[in-house]
Coordinates of C-alpha atoms and ligand atoms in Angstrom, one line a residue:
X311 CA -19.0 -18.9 -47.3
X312 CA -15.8 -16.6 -46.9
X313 CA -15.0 -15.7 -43.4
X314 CA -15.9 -12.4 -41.8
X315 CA -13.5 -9.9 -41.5
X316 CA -10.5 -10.0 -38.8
X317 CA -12.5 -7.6 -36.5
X318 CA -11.0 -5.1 -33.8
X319 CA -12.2 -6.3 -29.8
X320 CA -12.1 -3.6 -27.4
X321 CA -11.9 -5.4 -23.9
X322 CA -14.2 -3.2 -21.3
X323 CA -13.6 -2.8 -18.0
X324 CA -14.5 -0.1 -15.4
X325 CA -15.7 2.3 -18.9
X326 CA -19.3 0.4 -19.3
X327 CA -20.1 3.1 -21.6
X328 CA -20.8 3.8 -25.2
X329 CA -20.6 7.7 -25.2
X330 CA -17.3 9.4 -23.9
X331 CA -15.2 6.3 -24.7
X332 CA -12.0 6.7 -26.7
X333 CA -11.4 3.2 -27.0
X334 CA -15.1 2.3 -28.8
X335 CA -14.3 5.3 -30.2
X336 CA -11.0 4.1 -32.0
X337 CA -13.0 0.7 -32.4
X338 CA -15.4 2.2 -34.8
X339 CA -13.2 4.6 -36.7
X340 CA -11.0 1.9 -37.5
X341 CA -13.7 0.9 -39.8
X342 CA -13.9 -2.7 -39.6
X343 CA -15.9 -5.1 -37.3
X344 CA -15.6 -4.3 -33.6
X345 CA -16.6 -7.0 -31.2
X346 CA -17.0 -5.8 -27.3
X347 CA -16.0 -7.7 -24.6
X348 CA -16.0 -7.6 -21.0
X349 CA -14.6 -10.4 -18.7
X350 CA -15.8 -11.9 -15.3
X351 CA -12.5 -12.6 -13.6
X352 CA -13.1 -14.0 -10.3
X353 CA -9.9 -14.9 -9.0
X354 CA -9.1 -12.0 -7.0
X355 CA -6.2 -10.8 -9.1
X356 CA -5.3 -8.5 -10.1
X357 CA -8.4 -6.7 -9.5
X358 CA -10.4 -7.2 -6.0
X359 CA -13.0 -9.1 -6.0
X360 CA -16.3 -7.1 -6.3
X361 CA -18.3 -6.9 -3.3
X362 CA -21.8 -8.6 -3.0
X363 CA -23.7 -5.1 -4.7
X364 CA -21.3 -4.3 -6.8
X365 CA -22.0 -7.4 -8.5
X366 CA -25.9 -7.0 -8.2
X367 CA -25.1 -3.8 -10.0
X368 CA -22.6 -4.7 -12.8
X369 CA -25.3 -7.2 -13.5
X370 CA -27.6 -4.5 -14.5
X371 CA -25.2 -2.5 -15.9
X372 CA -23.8 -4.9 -18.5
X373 CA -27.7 -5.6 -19.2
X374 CA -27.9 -1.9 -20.4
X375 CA -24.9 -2.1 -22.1
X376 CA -25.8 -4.8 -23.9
X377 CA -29.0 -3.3 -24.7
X378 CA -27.5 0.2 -26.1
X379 CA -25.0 -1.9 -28.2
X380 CA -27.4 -3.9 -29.9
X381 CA -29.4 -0.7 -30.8
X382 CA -26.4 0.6 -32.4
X383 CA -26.0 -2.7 -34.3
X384 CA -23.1 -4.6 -32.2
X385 CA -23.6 -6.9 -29.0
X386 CA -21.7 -7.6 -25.8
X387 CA -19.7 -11.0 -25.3
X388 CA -19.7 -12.1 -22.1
X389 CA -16.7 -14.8 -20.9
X390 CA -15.8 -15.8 -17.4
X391 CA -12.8 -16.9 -16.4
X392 CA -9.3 -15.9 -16.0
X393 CA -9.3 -12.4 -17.6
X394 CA -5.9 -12.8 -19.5
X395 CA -6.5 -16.0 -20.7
X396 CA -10.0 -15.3 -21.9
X397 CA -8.7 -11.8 -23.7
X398 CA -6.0 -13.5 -25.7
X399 CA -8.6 -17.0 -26.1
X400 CA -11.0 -14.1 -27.9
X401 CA -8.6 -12.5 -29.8
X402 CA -7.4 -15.4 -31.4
X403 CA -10.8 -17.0 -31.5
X404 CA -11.9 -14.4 -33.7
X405 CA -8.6 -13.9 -35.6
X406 CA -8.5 -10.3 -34.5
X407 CA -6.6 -7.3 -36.0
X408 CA -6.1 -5.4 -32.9
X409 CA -7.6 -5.0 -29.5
X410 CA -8.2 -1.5 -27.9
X411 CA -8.7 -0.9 -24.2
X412 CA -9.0 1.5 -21.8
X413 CA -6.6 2.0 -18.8
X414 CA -6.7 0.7 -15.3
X415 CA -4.9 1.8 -12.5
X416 CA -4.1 -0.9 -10.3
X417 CA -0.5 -2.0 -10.4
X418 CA -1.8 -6.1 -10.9
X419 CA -3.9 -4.6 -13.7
X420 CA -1.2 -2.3 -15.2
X421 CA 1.5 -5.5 -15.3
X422 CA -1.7 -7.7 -16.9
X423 CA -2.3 -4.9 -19.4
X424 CA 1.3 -5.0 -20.2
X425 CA 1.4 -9.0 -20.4
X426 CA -1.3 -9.1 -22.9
X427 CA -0.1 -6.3 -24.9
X428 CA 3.0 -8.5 -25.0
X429 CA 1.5 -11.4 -26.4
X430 CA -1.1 -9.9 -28.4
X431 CA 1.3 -8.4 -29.9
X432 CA 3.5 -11.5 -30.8
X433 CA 0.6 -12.6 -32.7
X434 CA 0.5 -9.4 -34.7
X435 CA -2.5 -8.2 -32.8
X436 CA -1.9 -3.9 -32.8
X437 CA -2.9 -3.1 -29.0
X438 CA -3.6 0.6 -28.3
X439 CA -4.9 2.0 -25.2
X440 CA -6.3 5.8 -23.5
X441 CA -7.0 7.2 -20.2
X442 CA -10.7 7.7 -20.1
X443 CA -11.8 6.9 -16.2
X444 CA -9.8 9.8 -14.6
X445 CA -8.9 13.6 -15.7
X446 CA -5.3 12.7 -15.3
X447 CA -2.9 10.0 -15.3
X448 CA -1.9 9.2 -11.8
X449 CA 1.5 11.1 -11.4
X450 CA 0.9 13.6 -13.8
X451 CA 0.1 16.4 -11.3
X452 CA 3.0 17.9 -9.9
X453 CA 4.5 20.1 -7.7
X454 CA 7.1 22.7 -8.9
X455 CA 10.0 20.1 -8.5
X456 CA 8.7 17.3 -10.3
X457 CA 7.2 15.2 -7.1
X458 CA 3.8 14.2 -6.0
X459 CA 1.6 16.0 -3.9
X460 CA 0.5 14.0 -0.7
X461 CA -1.7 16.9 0.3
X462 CA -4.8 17.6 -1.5
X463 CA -5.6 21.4 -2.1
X464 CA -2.5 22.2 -3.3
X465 CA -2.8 18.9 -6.2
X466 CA -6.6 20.2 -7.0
X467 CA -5.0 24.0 -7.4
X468 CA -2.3 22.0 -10.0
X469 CA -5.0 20.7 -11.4
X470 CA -7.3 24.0 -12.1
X471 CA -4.1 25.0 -13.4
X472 CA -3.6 22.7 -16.1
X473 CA -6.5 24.0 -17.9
X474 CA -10.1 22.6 -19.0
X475 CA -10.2 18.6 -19.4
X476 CA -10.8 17.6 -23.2
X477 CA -14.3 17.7 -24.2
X478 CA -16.6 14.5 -24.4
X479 CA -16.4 12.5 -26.9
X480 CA -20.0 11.7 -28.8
X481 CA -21.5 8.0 -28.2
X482 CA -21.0 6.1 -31.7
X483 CA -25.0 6.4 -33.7
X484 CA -23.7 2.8 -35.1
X485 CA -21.5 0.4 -34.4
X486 CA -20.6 -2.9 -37.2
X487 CA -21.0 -5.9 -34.8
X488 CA -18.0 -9.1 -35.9
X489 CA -21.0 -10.7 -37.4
X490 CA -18.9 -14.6 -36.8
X491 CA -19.5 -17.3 -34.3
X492 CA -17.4 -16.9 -30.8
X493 CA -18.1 -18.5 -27.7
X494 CA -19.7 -16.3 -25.1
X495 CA -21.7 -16.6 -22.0
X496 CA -25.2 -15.5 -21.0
X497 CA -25.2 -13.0 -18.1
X498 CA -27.0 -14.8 -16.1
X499 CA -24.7 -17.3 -15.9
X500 CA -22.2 -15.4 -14.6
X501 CA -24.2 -15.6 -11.1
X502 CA -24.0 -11.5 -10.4
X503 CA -27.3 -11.5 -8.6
X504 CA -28.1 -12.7 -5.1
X505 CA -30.1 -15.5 -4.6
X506 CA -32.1 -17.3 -1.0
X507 CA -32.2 -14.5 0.1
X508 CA -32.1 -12.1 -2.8
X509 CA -31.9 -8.8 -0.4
X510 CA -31.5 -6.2 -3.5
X511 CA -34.8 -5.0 -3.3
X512 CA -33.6 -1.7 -1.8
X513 CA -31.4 -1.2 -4.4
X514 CA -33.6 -1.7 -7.0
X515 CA -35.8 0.6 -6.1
X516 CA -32.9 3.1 -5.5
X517 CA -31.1 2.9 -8.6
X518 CA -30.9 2.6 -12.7
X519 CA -27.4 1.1 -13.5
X520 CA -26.2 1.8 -16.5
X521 CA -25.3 4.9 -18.7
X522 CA -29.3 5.8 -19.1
X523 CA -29.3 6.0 -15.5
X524 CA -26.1 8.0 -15.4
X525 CA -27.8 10.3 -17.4
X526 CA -30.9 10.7 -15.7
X527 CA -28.8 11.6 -12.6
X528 CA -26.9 14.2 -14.1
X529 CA -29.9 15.5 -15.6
X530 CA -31.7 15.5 -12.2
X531 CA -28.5 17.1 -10.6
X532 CA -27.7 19.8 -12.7
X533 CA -31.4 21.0 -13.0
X534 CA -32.4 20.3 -9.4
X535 CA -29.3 20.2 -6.8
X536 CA -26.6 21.8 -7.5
X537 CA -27.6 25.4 -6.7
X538 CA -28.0 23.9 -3.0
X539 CA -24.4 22.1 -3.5
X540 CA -22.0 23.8 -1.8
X541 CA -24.8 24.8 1.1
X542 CA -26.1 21.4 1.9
X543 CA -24.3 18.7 0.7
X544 CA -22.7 17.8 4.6
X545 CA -26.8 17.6 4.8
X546 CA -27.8 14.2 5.0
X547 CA -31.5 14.3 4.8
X548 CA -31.1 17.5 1.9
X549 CA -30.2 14.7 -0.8
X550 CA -27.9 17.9 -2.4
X551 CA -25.1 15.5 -3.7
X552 CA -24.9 13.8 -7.1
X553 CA -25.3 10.4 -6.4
X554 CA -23.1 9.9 -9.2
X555 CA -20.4 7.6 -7.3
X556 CA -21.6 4.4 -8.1
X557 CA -22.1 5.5 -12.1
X558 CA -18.3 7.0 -12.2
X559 CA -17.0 3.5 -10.1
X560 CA -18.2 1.4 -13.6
X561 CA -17.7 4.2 -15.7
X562 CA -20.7 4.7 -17.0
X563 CA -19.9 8.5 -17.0
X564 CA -17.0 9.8 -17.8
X565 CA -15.2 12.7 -15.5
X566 CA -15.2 14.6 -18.6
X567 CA -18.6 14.8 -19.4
X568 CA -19.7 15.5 -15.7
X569 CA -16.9 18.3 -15.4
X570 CA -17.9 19.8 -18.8
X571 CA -22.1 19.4 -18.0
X572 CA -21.2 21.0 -14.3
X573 CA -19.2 23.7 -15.7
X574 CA -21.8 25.1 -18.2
X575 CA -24.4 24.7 -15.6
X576 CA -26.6 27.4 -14.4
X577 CA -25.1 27.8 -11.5
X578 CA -22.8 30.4 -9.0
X579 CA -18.8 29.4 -9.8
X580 CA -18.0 28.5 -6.3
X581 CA -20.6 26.5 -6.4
X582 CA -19.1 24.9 -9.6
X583 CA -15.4 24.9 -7.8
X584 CA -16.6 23.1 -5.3
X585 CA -18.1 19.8 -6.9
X586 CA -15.1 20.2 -9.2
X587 CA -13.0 19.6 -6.2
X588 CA -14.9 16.8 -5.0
X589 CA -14.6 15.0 -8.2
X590 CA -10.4 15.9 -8.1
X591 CA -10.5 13.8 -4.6
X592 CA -11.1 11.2 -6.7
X593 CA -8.3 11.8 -9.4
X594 CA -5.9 12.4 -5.7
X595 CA -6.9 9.0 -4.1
X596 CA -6.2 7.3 -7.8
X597 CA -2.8 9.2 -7.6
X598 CA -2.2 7.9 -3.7
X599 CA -3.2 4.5 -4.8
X600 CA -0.7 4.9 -7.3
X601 CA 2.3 5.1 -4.9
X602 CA 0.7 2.8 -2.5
X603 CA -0.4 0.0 -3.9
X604 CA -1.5 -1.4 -1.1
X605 CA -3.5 0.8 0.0
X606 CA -6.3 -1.4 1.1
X607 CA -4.1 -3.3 4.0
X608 CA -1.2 -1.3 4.2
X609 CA -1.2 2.2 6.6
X610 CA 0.3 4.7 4.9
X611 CA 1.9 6.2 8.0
X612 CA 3.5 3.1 9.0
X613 CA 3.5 3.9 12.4
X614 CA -0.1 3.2 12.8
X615 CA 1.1 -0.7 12.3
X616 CA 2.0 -0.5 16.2
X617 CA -2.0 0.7 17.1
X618 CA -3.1 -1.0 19.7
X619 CA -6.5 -2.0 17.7
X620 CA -8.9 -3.2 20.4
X621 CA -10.6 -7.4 20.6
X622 CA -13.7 -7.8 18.0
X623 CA -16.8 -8.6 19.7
X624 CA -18.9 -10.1 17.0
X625 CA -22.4 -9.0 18.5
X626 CA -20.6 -5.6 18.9
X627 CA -19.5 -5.4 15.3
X628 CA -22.5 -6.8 13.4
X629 CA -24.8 -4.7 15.8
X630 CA -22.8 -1.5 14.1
X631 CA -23.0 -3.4 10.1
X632 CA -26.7 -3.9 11.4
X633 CA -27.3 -0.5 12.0
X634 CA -28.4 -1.4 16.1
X635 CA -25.3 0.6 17.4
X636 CA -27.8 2.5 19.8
X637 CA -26.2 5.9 18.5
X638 CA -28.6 7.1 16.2
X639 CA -26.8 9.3 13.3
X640 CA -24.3 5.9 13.0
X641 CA -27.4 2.9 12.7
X642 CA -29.1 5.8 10.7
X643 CA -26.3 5.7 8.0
X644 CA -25.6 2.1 8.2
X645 CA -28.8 1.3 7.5
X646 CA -28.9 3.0 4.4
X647 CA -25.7 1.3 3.3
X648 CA -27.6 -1.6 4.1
X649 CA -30.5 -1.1 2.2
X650 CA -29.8 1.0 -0.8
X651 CA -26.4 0.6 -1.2
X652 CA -24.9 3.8 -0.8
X653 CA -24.5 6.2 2.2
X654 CA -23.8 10.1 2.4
X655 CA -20.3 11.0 2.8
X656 CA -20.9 13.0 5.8
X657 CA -22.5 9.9 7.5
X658 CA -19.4 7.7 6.0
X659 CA -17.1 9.9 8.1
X660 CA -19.1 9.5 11.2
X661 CA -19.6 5.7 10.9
X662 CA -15.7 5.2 10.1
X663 CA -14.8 7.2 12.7
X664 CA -16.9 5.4 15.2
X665 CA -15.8 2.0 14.4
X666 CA -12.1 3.0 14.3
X667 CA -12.4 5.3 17.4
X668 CA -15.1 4.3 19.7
X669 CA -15.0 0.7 19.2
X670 CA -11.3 0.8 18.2
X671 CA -11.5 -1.3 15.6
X672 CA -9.4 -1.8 13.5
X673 CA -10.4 0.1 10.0
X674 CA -9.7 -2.6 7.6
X675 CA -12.4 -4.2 9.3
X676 CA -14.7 -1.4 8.1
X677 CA -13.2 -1.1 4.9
X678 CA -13.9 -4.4 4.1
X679 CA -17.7 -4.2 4.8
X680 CA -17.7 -1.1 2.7
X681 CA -16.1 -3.0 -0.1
X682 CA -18.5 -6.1 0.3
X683 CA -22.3 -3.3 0.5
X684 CA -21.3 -0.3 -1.5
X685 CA -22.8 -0.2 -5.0
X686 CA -19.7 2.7 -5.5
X687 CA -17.2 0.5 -3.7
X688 CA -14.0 1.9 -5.7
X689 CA -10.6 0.4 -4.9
X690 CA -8.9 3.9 -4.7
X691 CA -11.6 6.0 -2.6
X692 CA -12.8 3.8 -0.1
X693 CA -9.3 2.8 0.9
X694 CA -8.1 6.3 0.6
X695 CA -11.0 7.2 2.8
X696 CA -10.9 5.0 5.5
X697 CA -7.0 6.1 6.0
X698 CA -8.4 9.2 6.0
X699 CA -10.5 8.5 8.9
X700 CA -8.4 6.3 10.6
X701 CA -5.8 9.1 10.3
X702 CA -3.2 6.6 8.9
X703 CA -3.6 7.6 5.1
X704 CA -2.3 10.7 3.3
X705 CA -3.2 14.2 4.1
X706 CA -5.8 12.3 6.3
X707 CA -7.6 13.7 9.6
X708 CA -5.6 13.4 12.5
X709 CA -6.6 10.1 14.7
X710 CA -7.3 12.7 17.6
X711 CA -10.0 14.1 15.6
X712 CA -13.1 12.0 17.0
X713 CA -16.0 12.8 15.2
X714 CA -18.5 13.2 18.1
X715 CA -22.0 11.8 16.2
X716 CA -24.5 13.4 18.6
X717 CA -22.3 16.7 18.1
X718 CA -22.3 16.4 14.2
X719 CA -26.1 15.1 14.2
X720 CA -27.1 18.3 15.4
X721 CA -25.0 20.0 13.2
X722 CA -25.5 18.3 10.1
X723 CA -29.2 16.8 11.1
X724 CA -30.9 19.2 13.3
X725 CA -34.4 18.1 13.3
X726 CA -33.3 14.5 13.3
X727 CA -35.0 14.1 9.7
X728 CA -32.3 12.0 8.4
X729 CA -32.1 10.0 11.8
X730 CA -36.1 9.5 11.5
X731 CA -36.2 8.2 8.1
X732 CA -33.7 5.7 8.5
X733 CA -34.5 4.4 12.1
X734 CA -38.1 5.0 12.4
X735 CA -38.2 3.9 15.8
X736 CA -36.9 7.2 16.8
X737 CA -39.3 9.3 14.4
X738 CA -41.8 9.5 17.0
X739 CA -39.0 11.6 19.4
X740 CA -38.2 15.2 19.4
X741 CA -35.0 16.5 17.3
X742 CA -33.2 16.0 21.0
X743 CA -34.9 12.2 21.8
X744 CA -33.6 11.4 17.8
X745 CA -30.2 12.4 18.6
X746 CA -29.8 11.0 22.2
X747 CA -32.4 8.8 22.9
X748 CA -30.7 7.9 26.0
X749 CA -31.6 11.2 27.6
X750 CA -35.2 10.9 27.2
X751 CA -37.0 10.0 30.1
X752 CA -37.8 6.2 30.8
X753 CA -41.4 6.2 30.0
X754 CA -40.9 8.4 26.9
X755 CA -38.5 6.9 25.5
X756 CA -40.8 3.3 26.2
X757 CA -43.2 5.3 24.7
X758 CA -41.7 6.3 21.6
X759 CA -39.1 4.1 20.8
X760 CA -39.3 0.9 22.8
X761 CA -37.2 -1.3 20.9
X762 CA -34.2 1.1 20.5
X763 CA -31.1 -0.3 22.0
X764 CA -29.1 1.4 24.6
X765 CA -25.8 2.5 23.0
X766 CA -22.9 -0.4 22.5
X767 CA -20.1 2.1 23.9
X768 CA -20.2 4.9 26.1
X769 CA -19.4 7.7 23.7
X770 CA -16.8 10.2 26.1
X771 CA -14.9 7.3 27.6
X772 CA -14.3 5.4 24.2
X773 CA -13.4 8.8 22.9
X774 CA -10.9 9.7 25.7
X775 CA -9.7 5.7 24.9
X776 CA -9.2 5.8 21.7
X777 CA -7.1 9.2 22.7
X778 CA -4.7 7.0 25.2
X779 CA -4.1 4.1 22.3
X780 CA -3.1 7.0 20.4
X781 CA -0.4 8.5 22.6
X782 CA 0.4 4.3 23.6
X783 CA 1.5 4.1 19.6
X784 CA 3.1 7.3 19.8
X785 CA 5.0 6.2 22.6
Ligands
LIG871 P1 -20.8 14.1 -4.9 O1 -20.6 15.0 -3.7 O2 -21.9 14.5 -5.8 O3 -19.4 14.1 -5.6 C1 -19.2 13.8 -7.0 C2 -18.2 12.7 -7.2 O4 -16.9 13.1 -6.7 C3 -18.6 11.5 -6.4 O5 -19.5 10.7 -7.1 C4 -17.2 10.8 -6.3 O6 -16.8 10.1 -7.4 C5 -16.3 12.0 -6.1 N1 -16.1 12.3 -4.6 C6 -16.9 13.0 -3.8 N2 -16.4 13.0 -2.6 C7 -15.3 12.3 -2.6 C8 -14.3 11.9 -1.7 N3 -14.3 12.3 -0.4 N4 -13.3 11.1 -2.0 C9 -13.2 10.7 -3.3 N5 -14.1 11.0 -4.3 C10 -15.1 11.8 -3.9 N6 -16.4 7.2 -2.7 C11 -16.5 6.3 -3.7 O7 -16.7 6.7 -4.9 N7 -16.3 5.0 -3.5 C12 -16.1 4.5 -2.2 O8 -15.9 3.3 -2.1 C13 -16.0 5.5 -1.2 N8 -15.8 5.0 0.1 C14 -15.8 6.0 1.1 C15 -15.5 5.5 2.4 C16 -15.5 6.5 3.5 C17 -15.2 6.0 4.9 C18 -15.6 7.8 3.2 C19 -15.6 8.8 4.3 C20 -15.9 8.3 1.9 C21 -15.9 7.4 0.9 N9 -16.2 7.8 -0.5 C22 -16.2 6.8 -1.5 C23 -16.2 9.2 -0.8 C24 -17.6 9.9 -0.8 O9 -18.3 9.5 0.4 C25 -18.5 9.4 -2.0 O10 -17.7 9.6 -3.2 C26 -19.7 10.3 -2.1 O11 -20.5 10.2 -0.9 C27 -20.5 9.9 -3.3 O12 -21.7 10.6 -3.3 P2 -22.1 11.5 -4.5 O13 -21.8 10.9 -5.8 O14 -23.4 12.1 -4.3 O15 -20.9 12.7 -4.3

């Protein structure tokens, strides 16, 4: 029997998608076989290790991709293993003719990009790649003399500026899958999901990885949501954001097609302008990681390095990962971390903030259990945002700006919905009781919430302490 033809491998990555992906895209037009691989790389470099739901959802998401390739006639192959050993092992495995990717934006993953290109293209392997995950390429955006921007309206206006992003491209209707022999692995060998105790449940019922469920979310959004945007999205309990974070993290949507669906939508422009702009954060904190490549343990304001970040109590910090903090709006939003996996960015703030500033811990610490519950857990954002918080990052809140969470749960939750639905304990309270249990009278509060704890800190004298560390680092 002849062999099959030399096929083309595109190697996915954080693009889990068949529509909107130039480099399937380029696959197929190249007219020959295309295998599609994705590698399992657990070693920690160059990319992070995912977090415990991250993996529970790139389980499900490489399910689905599977599933949509084989419909168009192709298949995933699965390898685990050292990512740049298993690329090149599959290229010349399968006698490739060139391998087409995607690009990534850590620096470790830039230089491995580079290496393979290298010696793919020693063999005579043709490597092309495309930006696909982000509107621009970090450092693309800038000011009038050529430099970055390190604040953020002023980058989002460069962007505006620059004009409309290209348009989508359409998913591939069929796709010639390398019809030869090549070792893969079955996903569940890769060991994504949790096991004794399998605690996904919650997110299960919370969410469809993959780009179907993409989909359905935009779908949802667009028709449903974003007419109550711009009004309610620092709502917690109003469910007016996207949800779309975790989706965008694998890249099972591109930015191109959510800015192109958004800006056709039925909906007021400065309503439009605004989700724009919260989608161009991400582009910033992809351009800040850029520069900083260690953003994850590495305060951009270096001063910070001198805080005087206070002891960890243990029961302390897994009563505020457990959500038993005592101060309702924080164990409300932990709790939903906990359980489905994602948490509203308003509640993010305030949870940072009170690790970092009323427990004075320091935010790595938080950052890290972030990484290890979010199903969006992105290397850029959540680092960018906790230096944000922590006030060490770029264009960040300043570290005297202590988010008060009874102040902004009557702001943001007035009836205490939010607070009720995630720490039913309190539901039986009035909006006040939900947001201060502790001023509820004894027998009330016995009655109606008798197993709520008392708060872990007192909220004004960790506030002004966090203030004196402050002016302690600044000397
Ligand atoms: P929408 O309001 O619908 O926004 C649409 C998209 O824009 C989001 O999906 C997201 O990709 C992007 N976006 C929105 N807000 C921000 C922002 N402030 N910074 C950067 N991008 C933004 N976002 C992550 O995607 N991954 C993280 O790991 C992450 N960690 C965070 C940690 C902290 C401490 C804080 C304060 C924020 C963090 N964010 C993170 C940003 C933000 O909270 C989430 O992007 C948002 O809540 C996702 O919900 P959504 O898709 O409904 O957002």
């Amino acid at each position: 029997m002849a062999a099959p033809e030399a096929p083309v491998v595109v190697w996915l990555r954080d693009d889990l998608r068949v529509s909107d992906n130039p480099a399937l895209r380029e696959a197929v037009d190249a007219h020959r076989p295309v295998v599609v691989l994705y590698v399992l790389d657990d070693s920690g470099t160059p990319s992070r290790p995912l977090g415990a739901a991250s993996r529970w959802w790139l389980h499900h998401s490489l399910a689905a991709l599977d599933a949509s390739l084989r419909k168009r006639g192709a298949r995933l192959l699965l390898r685990h293993g050292d990512a740049e050993h298993e690329v090149l092992a599959v290229l010349r495995e399968t006698g490739a003719a060139a391998l087409m990717i995607n690009r990534r934006y850590l620096r470790g993953e830039r230089e491995q990009d580079d290496r393979v290109r290298r010696t793919a293209q020693q063999d005579g392997v043709a490597v092309t790649d495309h930006l696909a995950s982000l509107l621009h390429e970090p450092g693309d955006v800038l000011n009038g003399d050529g430099e970055r921007f390190s604040v953020f309206s002023p980058f989002n206006r460069a962007l505006l500026r620059s004009g409309p992003p290209r348009q989508p491209l359409p998913a591939p209707s069929a796709i010639d899958g390398w019809p030869g022999d090549v070792r893969g692995e079955a996903l569940d060998a890769l060991g994504l999901l949790p096991t004794a105790p399998d605690w996904s449940g919650g997110l299960a019922e919370t969410w469809l990885p993959g780009e179907k469920g993409a989909q359905r979310r935009l779908d949802e959004f667009v028709h449903d949501r974003i007419g109550r945007y711009a009004a309610e999205r620092d709502r917690p309990a109003a469910e007016a954001s996207s949800r779309l974070s975790p989706h965008l993290k694998f890249g099972e949507i591109s930015p191109y097609q959510l800015w192109h669906r958004v800006q056709a939508a039925d909906a007021p422009e400065a309503v439009k302008e605004k989700f724009l702009a919260e989608l161009a954060w991400r582009d910033f904190d992809y351009d800040l990681l850029d520069t900083h490549p260690d953003l994850d343990h590495v305060n951009v304001h270096r001063e910070f390095d001198a805080f005087p970040w206070a002891e960890v109590d243990d029961d302390v910090l897994r009563a505020w990962q457990q959500g038993r903090t005592g101060v309702p709006l924080v164990d409300a939003g932990m709790r939903q971390l906990w359980q489905t996996g994602w948490m509203h960015n308003r509640v993010r703030m305030v949870t940072a903030s009170f690790l970092i500033k009323n427990l004075r811990y320091d935010w790595r610490i938080g950052e890290q259990w972030f990484w290890d519950t979010l199903v969006d857990a992105d290397p850029a954002n959540n680092t960018a945002q906790w230096q944000w918080v922590a006030g060490s990052g770029a264009d960040a809140a300043p570290y005297f700006r202590v988010f008060n969470p009874v102040l902004q749960a009557s702001k943001f939750d007035p009836a205490g919905e939010y607070i009720a639905r995630w720490v039913p304990e309190l539901a039986g309270l009035d909006a006040k009781g939900r947001h201060e249990p502790w001023t509820i009278d004894g027998d009330l509060l016995d009655g109606g919430a008798p197993d709520y704890p008392s708060p872990v800190v007192d909220l004004k004298r960790s506030r002004q302490e966090a203030l004196d560390a402050y002016q302690r680092m600044r000397g």
